[in-house]
mmCIF file of C-alpha atoms in Angstrom:
data_model
loop_
_atom_site.group_PDB
_atom_site.id
_atom_site.type_symbol
_atom_site.label_atom_id
_atom_site.label_comp_id
_atom_site.label_asym_id
_atom_site.label_seq_id
_atom_site.Cartn_x
_atom_site.Cartn_y
_atom_site.Cartn_z
ATOM 1 C CA ALA A 1 112.342 84.561 117.782
ATOM 2 C CA LYS A 2 114.784 82.148 115.666
ATOM 3 C CA LEU A 3 111.329 81.181 114.085
ATOM 4 C CA GLN A 4 111.016 84.816 113.002
ATOM 5 C CA ARG A 5 114.591 84.667 111.973
ATOM 6 C CA ASP A 6 114.088 81.527 109.656
ATOM 7 C CA LYS A 7 111.354 83.710 107.648
ATOM 8 C CA ILE A 8 112.908 86.049 107.265
ATOM 9 C CA ARG A 9 116.230 84.477 105.765
ATOM 10 C CA GLU A 10 113.992 81.917 104.001
ATOM 11 C CA ALA A 11 112.043 84.732 102.486
ATOM 12 C CA ALA A 12 114.832 87.047 101.274
ATOM 13 C CA GLU A 13 116.765 83.449 99.425
ATOM 14 C CA ALA A 14 113.377 83.070 97.913
ATOM 15 C CA GLY A 15 112.804 87.178 96.649
ATOM 16 C CA LYS A 16 109.543 87.008 97.937
ATOM 17 C CA GLY A 17 108.259 89.967 100.455
ATOM 18 C CA ILE A 18 109.916 92.909 99.919
ATOM 19 C CA GLN A 19 109.249 95.128 96.195
ATOM 20 C CA PRO A 20 110.083 96.877 94.764
ATOM 21 C CA MET A 21 113.298 94.131 94.192
ATOM 22 C CA MET A 22 116.776 95.868 92.382
ATOM 23 C CA MET A 23 116.974 95.852 88.854
ATOM 24 C CA GLU A 24 119.959 94.973 86.430
ATOM 25 C CA TYR A 25 119.634 98.003 83.626
ATOM 26 C CA TYR A 26 120.818 96.672 80.240
ATOM 27 C CA LEU A 27 121.754 98.351 76.860
ATOM 28 C CA TYR A 28 120.848 96.794 73.753
ATOM 29 C CA SER A 29 123.028 98.145 70.608
ATOM 30 C CA ASP A 30 124.237 96.087 68.283
ATOM 31 C CA GLY A 31 122.593 92.670 68.541
ATOM 32 C CA GLU A 32 125.257 92.866 71.821
ATOM 33 C CA SER A 33 123.636 93.073 75.921
ATOM 34 C CA VAL A 34 126.037 95.155 77.820
ATOM 35 C CA LEU A 35 125.619 95.599 81.676
ATOM 36 C CA LEU A 36 125.217 99.342 82.592
ATOM 37 C CA GLU A 37 124.431 99.203 86.403
ATOM 38 C CA ASP A 38 123.014 96.805 89.190
ATOM 39 C CA HIS A 39 120.618 97.620 91.969
ATOM 40 C CA VAL A 40 118.410 99.642 89.811
ATOM 41 C CA VAL A 41 114.946 100.892 90.790
ATOM 42 C CA SER A 42 114.117 103.272 87.572
ATOM 43 C CA ALA A 43 116.021 104.372 84.672
ATOM 44 C CA VAL A 44 115.027 106.345 81.351
ATOM 45 C CA ALA A 45 117.244 106.617 78.000
ATOM 46 C CA LEU A 46 117.945 110.184 77.070
ATOM 47 C CA GLU A 47 116.567 111.391 74.723
ATOM 48 C CA ARG A 48 119.838 112.646 72.686
ATOM 49 C CA ASP A 49 122.022 110.916 70.612
ATOM 50 C CA GLY A 50 124.811 108.152 72.032
ATOM 51 C CA ASN A 51 123.857 105.425 74.520
ATOM 52 C CA MET A 52 123.353 107.081 78.368
ATOM 53 C CA VAL A 53 120.518 105.972 80.642
ATOM 54 C CA THR A 54 119.882 107.903 84.163
ATOM 55 C CA GLY A 55 117.880 107.015 86.670
ATOM 56 C CA TYR A 56 117.834 105.899 90.636
ATOM 57 C CA LYS A 57 119.198 103.274 91.928
ATOM 58 C CA ALA A 58 119.962 101.795 95.928
ATOM 59 C CA ARG A 59 122.698 103.073 98.208
ATOM 60 C CA ASP A 60 124.406 100.326 99.776
ATOM 61 C CA PHE A 61 122.642 98.904 102.393
ATOM 62 C CA GLU A 62 124.008 98.959 106.159
ATOM 63 C CA PRO A 63 123.634 95.449 107.325
ATOM 64 C CA ILE A 64 121.575 95.010 110.489
ATOM 65 C CA HIS A 65 122.064 91.492 112.546
ATOM 66 C CA LEU A 66 118.576 89.424 112.405
ATOM 67 C CA SER A 67 119.105 89.415 115.927
ATOM 68 C CA LEU A 68 118.300 92.997 116.867
ATOM 69 C CA ILE A 69 115.388 93.026 114.533
ATOM 70 C CA SER A 70 111.765 92.944 116.613
ATOM 71 C CA GLY A 71 108.425 91.850 114.719
ATOM 72 C CA GLY A 72 109.574 89.494 111.940
ATOM 73 C CA LEU A 73 109.199 89.975 108.103
ATOM 74 C CA GLU A 74 107.312 93.404 108.878
ATOM 75 C CA MET A 75 109.631 95.056 110.573
ATOM 76 C CA VAL A 76 112.259 94.333 108.015
ATOM 77 C CA GLU A 77 109.995 95.200 104.810
ATOM 78 C CA MET A 78 109.135 98.688 106.778
ATOM 79 C CA ILE A 79 112.852 99.463 107.057
ATOM 80 C CA TYR A 80 113.612 98.461 103.350
ATOM 81 C CA TYR A 81 111.115 100.878 102.161
ATOM 82 C CA MET A 82 112.239 103.721 104.732
ATOM 83 C CA PHE A 83 115.655 103.330 104.164
ATOM 84 C CA LEU A 84 113.971 103.256 100.225
ATOM 85 C CA ASN A 85 111.909 106.769 100.658
ATOM 86 C CA TYR A 86 114.449 108.671 103.104
ATOM 87 C CA GLY A 87 118.044 109.005 101.508
ATOM 88 C CA GLY A 88 118.112 105.141 100.400
ATOM 89 C CA LEU A 89 118.118 106.106 96.317
ATOM 90 C CA GLU A 90 120.538 108.164 94.470
ATOM 91 C CA ALA A 91 120.518 109.969 91.370
ATOM 92 C CA PHE A 92 122.761 108.348 88.530
ATOM 93 C CA LEU A 93 124.036 108.780 85.169
ATOM 94 C CA THR A 94 126.154 106.223 82.834
ATOM 95 C CA ASP A 95 126.729 105.473 79.629
ATOM 96 C CA CYS A 96 127.546 102.335 77.015
ATOM 97 C CA GLY A 97 131.166 102.519 77.878
ATOM 98 C CA GLY A 98 130.773 101.715 81.830
ATOM 99 C CA ASN A 99 131.254 105.539 82.548
ATOM 100 C CA PHE A 100 129.365 106.299 85.719
ATOM 101 C CA ALA A 101 128.484 109.810 87.387
ATOM 102 C CA VAL A 102 126.065 110.141 91.048
ATOM 103 C CA MET A 103 124.444 113.487 91.347
ATOM 104 C CA ASP A 104 123.575 114.124 95.033
ATOM 105 C CA GLY A 105 120.816 116.520 96.632
ATOM 106 C CA GLY A 106 117.174 115.838 95.748
ATOM 107 C CA VAL A 107 118.325 115.297 92.007
ATOM 108 C CA LEU A 108 115.593 114.870 89.808
ATOM 109 C CA ALA A 109 116.116 112.171 87.686
ATOM 110 C CA ASN A 110 114.124 113.379 84.476
ATOM 111 C CA THR A 111 115.720 116.468 84.011
ATOM 112 C CA VAL A 112 119.176 115.453 83.097
ATOM 113 C CA LYS A 113 120.270 116.191 80.113
ATOM 114 C CA VAL A 114 124.372 116.101 79.124
ATOM 115 C CA SER A 115 125.805 118.117 76.261
ATOM 116 C CA LYS A 116 126.888 117.500 72.516
ATOM 117 C CA ASP A 117 130.682 116.799 73.031
ATOM 118 C CA ASN A 118 130.063 114.583 76.809
ATOM 119 C CA ARG A 119 131.836 116.618 78.868
ATOM 120 C CA TRP A 120 129.066 118.621 80.566
ATOM 121 C CA ALA A 121 125.753 117.693 82.867
ATOM 122 C CA ALA A 122 123.018 119.770 83.711
ATOM 123 C CA TYR A 123 119.870 119.116 86.153
ATOM 124 C CA LEU A 124 117.360 120.047 88.437
ATOM 125 C CA THR A 125 117.066 119.393 92.547
ATOM 126 C CA VAL A 126 114.569 120.610 95.236
ATOM 127 C CA GLU A 127 114.772 120.082 98.833
ATOM 128 C CA SER A 128 111.865 118.518 98.980
ATOM 129 C CA ASP A 129 108.695 116.042 96.928
ATOM 130 C CA ALA A 130 106.979 118.930 98.426
ATOM 131 C CA ASP A 131 109.250 121.900 96.720
ATOM 132 C CA VAL A 132 108.776 124.284 93.472
ATOM 133 C CA GLU A 133 111.801 125.977 93.268
ATOM 134 C CA ARG A 134 114.258 124.051 92.006
ATOM 135 C CA ASP A 135 117.983 125.000 91.676
ATOM 136 C CA LEU A 136 119.901 124.333 88.218
ATOM 137 C CA MET A 137 123.184 122.304 89.125
ATOM 138 C CA LEU A 138 125.650 121.587 85.924
ATOM 139 C CA MET A 139 128.368 118.578 87.105
ATOM 140 C CA LYS A 140 131.771 117.738 84.631
ATOM 141 C CA LEU A 141 132.042 114.610 83.593
ATOM 142 C CA ASP A 142 135.413 114.102 84.820
ATOM 143 C CA GLY A 143 134.591 111.005 87.212
ATOM 144 C CA THR A 144 135.111 113.202 90.579
ATOM 145 C CA ASN A 145 131.290 114.531 90.836
ATOM 146 C CA GLN A 146 131.712 117.356 91.063
ATOM 147 C CA ALA A 147 129.039 119.534 90.510
ATOM 148 C CA GLU A 148 128.154 123.739 90.661
ATOM 149 C CA LEU A 149 124.722 125.456 91.448
ATOM 150 C CA VAL A 150 124.407 127.090 88.965
ATOM 151 C CA ALA A 151 121.120 129.265 89.558
ATOM 152 C CA GLU A 152 118.253 129.475 91.680
ATOM 153 C CA ASN A 153 114.232 129.004 91.168
ATOM 154 C CA VAL A 154 115.060 127.771 87.099
ATOM 155 C CA LEU A 155 112.261 126.523 85.211
ATOM 156 C CA ASP A 156 113.609 125.512 81.674
ATOM 157 C CA PHE A 157 117.109 125.189 80.551
ATOM 158 C CA GLY A 158 119.011 122.971 78.017
ATOM 159 C CA PHE A 159 122.542 123.358 75.830
ATOM 160 C CA LEU A 160 122.796 125.402 72.672
ATOM 161 C CA SER A 161 126.408 124.577 71.769
ATOM 162 C CA GLU A 162 128.226 121.691 70.968
ATOM 163 C CA ASP A 163 130.298 122.379 73.643
ATOM 164 C CA GLY A 164 127.825 122.777 76.585
ATOM 165 C CA THR A 165 127.001 126.324 76.264
ATOM 166 C CA LEU A 166 124.023 126.322 79.169
ATOM 167 C CA GLY A 167 120.791 128.196 78.909
ATOM 168 C CA TYR A 168 118.309 128.952 81.112
ATOM 169 C CA PHE A 169 115.185 130.139 82.091
ATOM 170 C CA CYS A 170 113.704 132.257 85.747
ATOM 171 C CA GLU A 171 110.505 132.791 86.088
ATOM 172 C CA ASP A 172 110.012 136.424 88.036
ATOM 173 C CA GLU A 173 106.009 136.244 87.617
ATOM 174 C CA ASN A 174 103.257 135.290 85.883
ATOM 175 C CA GLY A 175 105.018 132.667 84.246
ATOM 176 C CA VAL A 176 107.692 135.882 82.957
ATOM 177 C CA GLY A 177 111.168 135.879 84.036
ATOM 178 C CA VAL A 178 114.606 135.671 82.594
ATOM 179 C CA LEU A 179 116.441 133.880 80.400
ATOM 180 C CA ARG A 180 120.058 133.600 80.405
ATOM 181 C CA ILE A 181 123.307 132.362 79.913
ATOM 182 C CA HIS A 182 125.284 130.495 81.693
ATOM 183 C CA ASP A 183 128.566 132.977 82.236
ATOM 184 C CA GLY A 184 126.359 135.157 79.010
ATOM 185 C CA GLY A 185 124.614 137.138 77.924
ATOM 186 C CA GLU A 186 120.832 137.809 79.184
ATOM 187 C CA ILE A 187 117.169 138.704 77.730
ATOM 188 C CA ASN A 188 114.606 139.833 79.782
ATOM 189 C CA ASP A 189 110.777 140.115 79.172
ATOM 190 C CA VAL A 190 110.300 136.460 78.370
ATOM 191 C CA THR A 191 108.023 133.675 78.430
ATOM 192 C CA ASP A 192 107.283 129.556 76.848
ATOM 193 C CA THR A 193 110.700 129.303 75.981
ATOM 194 C CA THR A 194 111.858 125.988 74.402
ATOM 195 C CA PHE A 195 115.595 124.628 74.392
ATOM 196 C CA ALA A 196 115.556 123.356 70.487
ATOM 197 C CA GLU A 197 119.073 121.490 70.970
ATOM 198 C CA ASP A 198 118.615 120.091 67.541
ATOM 199 C CA MET A 199 119.242 123.509 66.377
ATOM 200 C CA ASN A 200 121.247 125.026 69.170
ATOM 201 C CA ARG A 201 119.199 127.906 70.186
ATOM 202 C CA VAL A 202 116.219 128.458 72.105
ATOM 203 C CA TYR A 203 112.539 130.008 71.194
ATOM 204 C CA TYR A 204 110.473 132.526 73.433
ATOM 205 C CA ILE A 205 107.702 135.126 73.368
ATOM 206 C CA ARG A 206 109.014 138.262 74.130
ATOM 207 C CA ASN A 207 106.724 141.326 75.262
ATOM 208 C CA LEU A 208 104.325 139.256 76.514
ATOM 209 C CA GLY A 209 100.931 141.971 76.140
ATOM 210 C CA VAL A 210 99.162 141.862 79.308
ATOM 211 C CA GLU A 211 95.947 142.967 77.716
ATOM 212 C CA ASP A 212 96.168 141.158 74.237
ATOM 213 C CA GLY A 213 98.108 138.377 75.386
ATOM 214 C CA VAL A 214 100.391 138.586 72.107
ATOM 215 C CA GLY A 215 104.125 138.671 72.085
ATOM 216 C CA MET A 216 107.698 138.405 69.792
ATOM 217 C CA MET A 217 108.521 135.208 68.653
ATOM 218 C CA GLN A 218 112.019 135.141 69.280
ATOM 219 C CA HIS A 219 114.827 132.563 68.762
ATOM 220 C CA TRP A 220 118.831 133.328 71.060
ATOM 221 C CA ASP A 221 121.961 130.853 70.393
ATOM 222 C CA GLY A 222 122.968 132.511 73.594
ATOM 223 C CA GLU A 223 125.933 134.527 71.523
ATOM 224 C CA GLY A 224 124.746 136.834 68.610
ATOM 225 C CA GLU A 225 121.803 139.019 68.547
ATOM 226 C CA PRO A 226 118.478 137.260 68.767
ATOM 227 C CA VAL A 227 116.258 136.156 65.392
ATOM 228 C CA THR A 228 112.519 138.228 65.872
ATOM 229 C CA VAL A 229 110.382 135.053 63.797
ATOM 230 C CA ASP A 230 107.424 137.494 63.444
ATOM 231 C CA GLY A 231 105.448 139.323 66.152
ATOM 232 C CA GLY A 232 101.626 139.357 67.531
ATOM 233 C CA ILE A 233 102.094 135.825 68.587
ATOM 234 C CA SER A 234 100.334 133.847 70.903
ATOM 235 C CA SER A 235 101.553 130.716 71.560
ATOM 236 C CA TYR A 236 103.706 128.116 69.226
ATOM 237 C CA GLN A 237 104.333 123.959 69.325
ATOM 238 C CA TYR A 238 108.190 123.791 68.004
ATOM 239 C CA GLU A 239 107.449 120.889 65.487
ATOM 240 C CA GLY A 240 111.851 120.294 65.413
ATOM 241 C CA PHE A 241 114.842 121.218 63.133
ATOM 242 C CA GLY A 242 113.750 124.725 63.238
ATOM 243 C CA ARG A 243 110.490 124.462 62.766
ATOM 244 C CA LEU A 244 106.867 125.895 63.934
ATOM 245 C CA GLN A 245 103.677 125.741 64.388
ATOM 246 C CA LEU A 246 101.940 129.533 65.103
ATOM 247 C CA LEU A 247 99.049 131.154 66.310
ATOM 248 C CA TYR A 248 99.004 134.853 65.142
ATOM 249 C CA HIS A 249 97.261 137.593 64.167
ATOM 250 C CA TYR A 250 94.793 138.240 66.478
ATOM 251 C CA ASP A 251 91.131 139.337 65.466
ATOM 252 C CA ASP A 252 89.234 140.841 68.417
ATOM 253 C CA GLN A 253 85.855 140.827 66.278
ATOM 254 C CA GLU A 254 85.894 137.106 65.878
ATOM 255 C CA GLN A 255 88.517 136.386 68.925
ATOM 256 C CA THR A 256 90.659 134.094 67.157
ATOM 257 C CA PHE A 257 94.094 133.571 65.154
ATOM 258 C CA ASP A 258 95.827 132.951 62.360
ATOM 259 C CA LEU A 259 97.224 129.368 62.228
ATOM 260 C CA GLY A 260 100.604 130.142 60.726
ATOM 261 C CA TYR A 261 103.564 127.850 59.793
ATOM 262 C CA TYR A 262 107.517 128.550 60.530
ATOM 263 C CA ASP A 263 109.920 127.067 57.950
ATOM 264 C CA GLY A 264 113.055 128.816 59.193
ATOM 265 C CA GLU A 265 113.178 131.554 56.911
ATOM 266 C CA GLY A 266 109.701 132.749 56.884
ATOM 267 C CA VAL A 267 106.368 132.428 58.655
ATOM 268 C CA THR A 268 103.467 130.881 56.003
ATOM 269 C CA MET A 269 99.393 131.204 56.809
ATOM 270 C CA LEU A 270 97.660 128.343 57.003
ATOM 271 C CA ASP A 271 94.093 128.920 58.747
ATOM 272 C CA GLU A 272 92.176 131.450 60.063
ATOM 273 C CA GLY A 273 89.440 131.550 62.642
ATOM 274 C CA VAL A 274 92.217 129.261 65.335
ATOM 275 C CA ASN A 275 91.256 129.164 68.884
ATOM 276 C CA ALA A 276 94.244 127.055 69.373
ATOM 277 C CA ILE A 277 96.475 124.066 68.643
ATOM 278 C CA TYR A 278 96.969 120.954 69.830
#
């Protein structure tokens, strides 16, 4: 037994035998490296202005006396991995100023979004890895780590204002559903949403036809009336800064579309006889 314990201690001190090892996560900015968090398993910077990172870190381990472990180093490794797989990880959000928030309850860290005023964080959670229904949570970044359930079965969401107006899309059937504003209005018969936080608006196709597969392209800031881009839209790609590529004006005989470009003011046809946008 003592030989087994000595082998475990030697492996632990040498950093061998147990992977993945915990990492320290640094932010490099203006020629300096700032330690944001340690005991990190994975992390990624948010796609936004400002330096914020989200990811997963290991919870504090409960010490186990080696004298209570039978099976040697292999058993220690199994206990370690079981801890990480079954509740040993927690999702976190941190910034370069050292402000830190923990998000509990099956958080999908790659869905975390933060309002531009840094006062709110929104993210999706699942009950288990096999669960396809995702719940939308909203957390106030005031140090309390308190989050509220906004809606269930949410497919897409985003902030639509500088001060944290939250919009989200819930599917009803076959990709069509309702677009809602938290504590605000809603639009029905919506599909194919894109929350363009660079423009504080959401783009979507509305009233998609069952037979022809085209509908009305609109965008909405969550407060005023929706703005119509054009009708007869099959699909689109958001290019940034309010610009879109569109497939529209379906030709029944040729079974093709026109390719259009929306510059924020109007649609210009670029080509015809197009089948898809890549």
